[in-house]
Coordinates of C-alpha atoms in Angstrom, one line a residue:
Chain A
M19 CA 17.5 2.2 21.5
S20 CA 14.0 1.7 22.7
E21 CA 11.8 -1.1 21.3
I22 CA 9.8 -0.2 18.3
I23 CA 6.2 -1.3 18.0
R24 CA 5.1 -1.7 14.4
V25 CA 1.6 -0.6 13.4
G26 CA 0.4 -2.3 10.2
M27 CA -2.1 -1.0 7.7
A28 CA -5.6 -0.9 9.2
D29 CA -4.0 -1.5 12.6
M30 CA -3.8 0.2 15.9
K31 CA -1.3 -0.2 18.8
S32 CA -0.5 1.5 22.1
A33 CA 2.7 2.3 23.9
H34 CA 4.3 4.0 26.9
A35 CA 7.6 5.7 27.5
G36 CA 10.5 3.3 26.7
K37 CA 8.9 2.1 23.5
R38 CA 8.2 3.8 20.2
L39 CA 5.3 3.5 17.7
R40 CA 6.0 3.2 14.0
T41 CA 4.0 2.8 10.8
T42 CA 5.2 2.7 7.3
G43 CA 3.6 3.2 3.9
L44 CA 1.3 6.2 4.6
G45 CA 0.2 7.2 1.1
S46 CA -3.4 8.3 1.1
C47 CA -3.7 6.6 4.5
V48 CA -3.4 8.8 7.6
G49 CA -1.4 8.0 10.7
I50 CA -3.1 9.3 13.8
I51 CA -1.3 9.5 17.2
I52 CA -3.3 10.4 20.2
Y53 CA -1.3 10.8 23.5
D54 CA -1.4 12.0 27.1
E55 CA 1.7 14.1 28.0
K56 CA 1.3 13.5 31.7
T57 CA 1.4 9.6 31.6
S58 CA 3.4 9.3 28.3
S59 CA 0.7 7.0 27.1
A60 CA 0.1 7.0 23.3
V61 CA -1.9 5.2 20.7
M62 CA -1.1 5.1 17.0
A63 CA -3.6 4.1 14.2
H64 CA -3.0 3.7 10.5
I65 CA -6.4 4.3 8.8
M66 CA -7.1 3.7 5.2
L67 CA -10.6 5.2 4.7
P68 CA -12.6 8.1 6.1
D69 CA -15.9 6.4 7.0
S70 CA -17.1 2.9 8.0
Q71 CA -20.8 3.7 7.2
N72 CA -20.8 2.7 3.5
T73 CA -19.2 -0.7 3.8
S74 CA -21.1 -4.0 3.8
A75 CA -18.2 -6.1 4.9
P76 CA -17.7 -6.8 8.6
V77 CA -15.9 -3.6 9.9
K78 CA -12.2 -3.8 10.8
R79 CA -12.3 -0.9 13.1
A80 CA -8.8 0.4 12.7
K81 CA -9.3 0.6 8.9
F82 CA -11.7 3.6 9.2
A83 CA -11.2 7.0 10.7
D84 CA -14.5 7.1 12.6
T85 CA -14.2 3.7 14.3
A86 CA -10.5 4.0 14.9
I87 CA -10.7 7.4 16.6
E88 CA -13.6 6.2 18.7
D89 CA -11.6 3.2 19.9
M90 CA -8.5 5.4 20.5
I91 CA -10.5 7.7 22.8
N92 CA -12.1 4.7 24.6
Y93 CA -8.6 3.3 25.2
F94 CA -7.7 6.5 27.2
L95 CA -11.0 6.6 29.0
G96 CA -10.4 3.0 30.0
Q97 CA -7.1 4.1 31.5
R98 CA -9.0 6.8 33.4
I99 CA -7.2 9.5 31.4
P100 CA -9.7 12.4 30.8
K101 CA -10.3 13.5 27.3
H102 CA -9.3 17.1 27.9
R103 CA -5.7 15.9 28.4
L104 CA -5.4 14.3 25.0
R105 CA -3.5 15.7 22.1
A106 CA -3.1 14.5 18.5
K107 CA -0.5 14.5 15.8
I108 CA -1.4 13.4 12.3
A109 CA 0.5 12.7 9.1
G110 CA -0.3 11.3 5.6
G111 CA -3.2 11.9 3.3
A112 CA -1.1 12.2 0.1
Q113 CA -2.3 11.7 -3.4
M114 CA 0.3 9.6 -5.2
F115 CA -1.6 8.6 -8.4
S116 CA -3.9 10.8 -10.4
F117 CA -6.4 8.6 -12.2
S118 CA -8.3 11.5 -13.7
N119 CA -11.9 10.2 -13.5
S120 CA -11.6 7.9 -10.5
D121 CA -12.6 9.0 -7.0
T122 CA -10.7 6.1 -5.5
F123 CA -7.4 7.8 -5.8
R124 CA -8.6 11.0 -4.1
I125 CA -8.9 9.2 -0.8
G126 CA -5.9 11.1 0.7
P127 CA -7.6 14.5 1.1
R128 CA -10.9 12.9 2.2
N129 CA -9.1 10.9 4.9
T130 CA -7.3 14.0 6.2
E131 CA -10.6 16.0 6.3
A132 CA -12.4 13.2 8.1
V133 CA -9.7 12.8 10.7
K134 CA -9.5 16.5 11.4
Q135 CA -13.3 16.8 11.7
L136 CA -13.6 13.8 14.0
L137 CA -10.8 15.0 16.3
S138 CA -12.3 18.5 16.4
D139 CA -15.8 17.0 17.2
A140 CA -14.1 15.1 20.1
S141 CA -12.4 18.3 21.2
I142 CA -8.9 16.8 20.8
R143 CA -6.4 19.4 19.8
I144 CA -4.2 18.7 16.8
V145 CA -0.8 20.0 17.8
F146 CA 1.0 19.0 14.6
E147 CA 0.0 17.8 11.1
D148 CA 2.0 17.0 8.0
T149 CA -0.6 16.1 5.4
G150 CA -1.3 16.2 1.7
G151 CA 1.3 16.4 -1.0
T152 CA 2.2 13.5 -3.3
S153 CA 4.8 11.6 -1.3
G154 CA 4.5 8.6 0.9
R155 CA 5.5 8.9 4.5
T156 CA 6.8 6.6 7.3
I157 CA 6.3 7.9 10.9
E158 CA 7.7 7.1 14.3
F159 CA 6.4 8.5 17.6
N160 CA 8.2 8.5 20.9
P161 CA 5.7 8.7 23.8
E162 CA 8.4 9.8 26.1
D163 CA 9.1 13.3 24.6
Q164 CA 6.1 13.2 22.2
R165 CA 8.3 13.8 19.2
L166 CA 7.2 12.6 15.8
E167 CA 9.7 11.7 13.1
I168 CA 8.5 11.8 9.5
R169 CA 10.5 10.2 6.7
T170 CA 9.8 10.6 3.0
V171 CA 11.8 9.4 0.0
H172 CA 12.4 12.8 -1.5
K173 CA 12.7 15.1 1.5
G174 CA 14.5 13.0 4.2
V175 CA 13.6 13.2 7.8
V176 CA 11.5 15.9 9.6
T177 CA 11.0 15.9 13.3
A178 CA 8.1 17.6 15.0
Chain B
M8 CA -12.5 -12.4 4.6
S9 CA -13.8 -12.5 1.1
Y10 CA -11.1 -14.3 -0.7
E11 CA -12.0 -18.0 -0.6
I12 CA -9.5 -19.5 -2.9
G13 CA -7.2 -22.3 -2.1
P14 CA -3.8 -23.6 -3.1
V15 CA -5.0 -24.9 -6.4
E16 CA -6.1 -21.4 -7.5
L17 CA -2.9 -19.8 -6.2
D18 CA -0.9 -22.3 -8.2
F19 CA -2.9 -21.5 -11.2
L20 CA -2.3 -17.8 -10.7
K21 CA 1.4 -18.4 -10.3
E22 CA 1.5 -20.6 -13.4
A23 CA -0.3 -17.9 -15.4
G24 CA 2.4 -15.6 -14.0
N25 CA 5.1 -17.8 -15.5
I26 CA 3.5 -18.0 -18.9
G27 CA 2.9 -14.2 -18.8
A28 CA 6.5 -13.7 -17.7
G29 CA 7.7 -15.7 -20.7
H30 CA 5.8 -13.5 -23.1
A31 CA 6.8 -10.3 -21.3
A32 CA 10.5 -11.3 -21.3
T33 CA 10.3 -11.9 -25.1
A34 CA 8.8 -8.5 -25.7
L35 CA 11.2 -6.7 -23.4
S36 CA 14.2 -8.6 -25.1
K37 CA 13.0 -7.3 -28.5
L38 CA 12.6 -3.7 -27.2
T39 CA 16.0 -3.6 -25.4
G40 CA 17.9 -5.7 -27.9
R41 CA 19.2 -7.8 -24.9
R42 CA 18.3 -11.2 -23.7
M43 CA 15.9 -11.1 -20.7
D44 CA 14.3 -13.8 -18.7
M45 CA 11.5 -13.5 -16.2
S46 CA 10.1 -16.0 -13.7
V47 CA 7.6 -16.0 -11.0
P48 CA 8.8 -17.9 -8.0
S49 CA 5.8 -17.4 -5.7
A50 CA 2.2 -16.2 -5.4
S51 CA 0.4 -15.7 -2.1
L52 CA -2.5 -14.0 -0.5
I53 CA -1.5 -11.6 2.3
P54 CA -3.7 -9.9 4.8
F55 CA -3.4 -6.1 4.9
E56 CA -1.9 -5.9 8.4
D57 CA 1.0 -8.1 7.3
I58 CA 1.8 -6.5 4.0
L59 CA 3.8 -3.6 5.3
L60 CA 5.5 -5.2 8.2
D61 CA 8.7 -5.7 6.3
E62 CA 11.0 -2.7 6.1
E63 CA 9.8 -1.3 2.8
E64 CA 11.0 2.3 2.8
E65 CA 13.1 1.8 -0.2
A66 CA 12.4 4.0 -3.2
A67 CA 10.5 2.2 -5.9
S68 CA 8.9 2.9 -9.3
A69 CA 5.4 1.6 -9.9
V70 CA 3.0 1.4 -12.7
V71 CA -0.7 0.9 -11.8
F72 CA -3.6 -0.3 -13.8
K73 CA -7.3 -0.8 -13.2
L74 CA -8.4 -4.3 -14.1
S75 CA -11.7 -5.0 -15.7
G76 CA -13.6 -7.9 -17.2
A77 CA -13.5 -11.4 -15.7
L78 CA -11.2 -10.1 -12.9
T79 CA -11.8 -6.6 -11.5
G80 CA -9.5 -4.7 -9.2
W81 CA -6.0 -3.1 -9.4
M82 CA -2.7 -4.3 -10.6
I83 CA 0.7 -2.9 -9.9
F84 CA 4.1 -3.6 -11.3
M85 CA 7.0 -2.5 -9.1
L86 CA 10.8 -2.4 -9.2
P87 CA 13.3 -0.8 -6.9
A88 CA 14.0 2.7 -8.3
A89 CA 17.5 2.0 -9.4
H90 CA 16.4 -1.2 -11.3
A91 CA 13.5 0.8 -12.9
D92 CA 16.0 3.4 -14.1
R93 CA 18.3 0.7 -15.5
L94 CA 15.4 -0.9 -17.4
A95 CA 14.2 2.4 -18.7
L96 CA 17.7 3.2 -19.9
Q97 CA 18.0 0.0 -21.7
M98 CA 14.6 0.5 -23.3
T99 CA 15.5 4.0 -24.6
G100 CA 18.8 2.6 -25.8
G101 CA 20.7 5.3 -24.0
T102 CA 23.9 5.2 -22.0
H103 CA 23.0 8.0 -19.6
P104 CA 19.6 9.0 -18.3
A105 CA 17.4 10.8 -20.8
S106 CA 14.7 13.3 -19.7
V107 CA 12.7 12.3 -16.6
S108 CA 9.5 12.1 -18.6
L109 CA 11.0 9.9 -21.2
M110 CA 12.4 7.5 -18.5
Q111 CA 9.0 7.5 -16.8
S112 CA 7.2 6.8 -20.0
A113 CA 9.6 4.0 -20.9
F114 CA 9.1 2.4 -17.5
A115 CA 5.3 2.7 -17.8
E116 CA 5.6 0.9 -21.1
A117 CA 7.6 -1.9 -19.5
G118 CA 4.8 -2.2 -16.9
N119 CA 2.3 -2.3 -19.6
I120 CA 4.1 -5.2 -21.3
V121 CA 4.5 -7.2 -18.1
C122 CA 1.0 -6.7 -16.8
G123 CA -0.5 -7.0 -20.3
A124 CA 1.3 -10.4 -20.7
Y125 CA 0.1 -11.6 -17.3
V126 CA -3.5 -10.6 -18.0
S127 CA -3.4 -12.3 -21.5
A128 CA -2.1 -15.5 -19.9
V129 CA -4.9 -15.6 -17.3
S130 CA -7.3 -14.8 -20.1
D131 CA -6.0 -17.6 -22.3
L132 CA -6.0 -20.1 -19.5
T133 CA -9.5 -19.4 -18.3
G134 CA -11.1 -18.5 -21.7
K135 CA -12.5 -15.3 -20.1
A136 CA -11.8 -11.7 -21.2
L137 CA -9.8 -9.4 -19.0
S138 CA -8.5 -5.9 -19.8
L139 CA -6.3 -3.2 -18.4
S140 CA -6.7 0.6 -18.2
P141 CA -3.9 2.9 -19.4
P142 CA -1.0 2.9 -17.0
Q143 CA -0.4 5.4 -14.2
Q144 CA 3.2 5.9 -13.1
A145 CA 4.6 7.0 -9.7
A146 CA 7.9 6.8 -7.9
D147 CA 8.0 6.8 -4.1
M148 CA 8.4 4.7 -1.0
K149 CA 7.6 1.1 -1.8
S150 CA 5.3 0.6 1.1
A151 CA 3.3 3.7 0.3
L152 CA 2.8 2.7 -3.3
I153 CA 1.4 -0.7 -2.2
A154 CA -0.8 0.9 0.4
E155 CA -2.2 3.2 -2.2
A156 CA -3.5 0.4 -4.4
L157 CA -4.9 -1.4 -1.4
S158 CA -6.9 1.5 -0.3
A159 CA -8.8 1.5 -3.6
V160 CA -10.5 -1.8 -2.6
A161 CA -10.2 -1.3 1.1
P162 CA -13.9 -0.8 2.0
E163 CA -14.6 -4.4 1.3
A164 CA -11.3 -6.3 1.1
D165 CA -8.8 -7.4 3.7
A166 CA -6.1 -9.2 1.6
A167 CA -4.1 -8.9 -1.6
L168 CA -2.5 -11.3 -4.0
M169 CA 1.3 -10.8 -4.2
I170 CA 3.2 -12.3 -7.1
D171 CA 6.9 -12.0 -7.1
A172 CA 8.6 -11.5 -10.4
C173 CA 12.3 -11.9 -11.1
L174 CA 13.7 -10.2 -14.2
T175 CA 17.2 -11.2 -15.3
G176 CA 19.3 -10.5 -18.3
D177 CA 22.7 -11.4 -19.5
S178 CA 23.9 -7.8 -19.6
L179 CA 22.7 -7.1 -16.1
S180 CA 25.3 -7.2 -13.4
S181 CA 22.5 -8.3 -11.1
G182 CA 18.9 -9.4 -11.5
M183 CA 16.0 -7.1 -11.1
Q184 CA 13.7 -8.1 -8.4
G185 CA 10.2 -6.8 -9.2
S186 CA 6.8 -7.6 -7.9
L187 CA 3.4 -7.8 -9.3
L188 CA 0.6 -7.0 -7.0
I189 CA -3.0 -7.8 -7.8
V190 CA -5.6 -6.4 -5.6
P191 CA -8.9 -8.1 -6.6
E192 CA -12.2 -6.6 -5.7
P193 CA -14.0 -8.9 -3.3
G194 CA -15.8 -11.7 -5.0
S195 CA -13.9 -11.2 -8.2
L196 CA -11.5 -14.1 -7.8
Q197 CA -14.4 -16.5 -7.2
Q198 CA -15.9 -15.3 -10.4
L199 CA -12.7 -16.2 -12.2
F200 CA -12.7 -19.6 -10.5
P201 CA -16.4 -20.5 -10.0
F202 CA -15.5 -24.1 -9.0
A203 CA -12.8 -23.1 -6.6
G204 CA -14.5 -24.5 -3.5
E205 CA -15.1 -27.9 -5.1
A206 CA -11.6 -28.3 -6.4
N207 CA -10.2 -27.8 -2.9
E208 CA -12.4 -30.3 -1.2

């Protein structure tokens, strides 16, 4: 069994072949994996919100889709991996509660949209996504074969 | 980090938890017709990155409320799914599971009792008014349920208040290990404890 690197909420970690990246508790949050097949280099982020623009607090960059994706891309550029080689897999963005007149619990769909838009703006192809619905997810990515394992309470394990 | 409260305030919140737990246990005992006890062994502030680092894929049932008044934010009462079902079963007085919606509604009511008792205790101790929204119920992976409440205050906050709650009863083969999670909006805890800084110096 290869070592598992745990990615917390509002957190971001990188790994190469021989280690795996894992994050748990994706409700409305979105797990983003950006990787390079050639070097088996991968980064996983667990973002909670779409946009860092409207916050007055000091920005924790991995908490927001925009700043997290920017940092992820810069990580690869720093390793001299060109952007055109990058691919993405995403999961999460569920809506678990339905407070009828509260926008706060519609974050899931907004997170998913923001992540897809940002990746598309950066010309990074999304090769797989499992988003939406009403169930929480735990995901695990293996940089070696680029397989993503998605676990939910109700539907068991899916591998993509 | 916007939660500048110290050990004195945490102790206070834990104590309020114990008082609230006493009231909640009494109310639950009456409803189920069985003796129940509830205690709060700990209260702590945990940064977001550390909250989900335990293995928390277990299925849980949660009831969520919006807090308003002297303390604003979100409050969650959570039990492992099997414990929640057992509690709901005792509340409906059945021996086998009733309809799903009845079980959910019974569990939501249990959450209402527990959180309502906690909020009243804080209110009594501080002399300030606090109130709860109607409950929202969901059953899913524990970590995802927690993350969900955190994202509601996430733009400005980086930590949450975790209060453990142990529910035990003479008729239960084992105790129910629940948790109360309060995710205050930034600045809200200081409002509740305007002298927090001084007390800790």
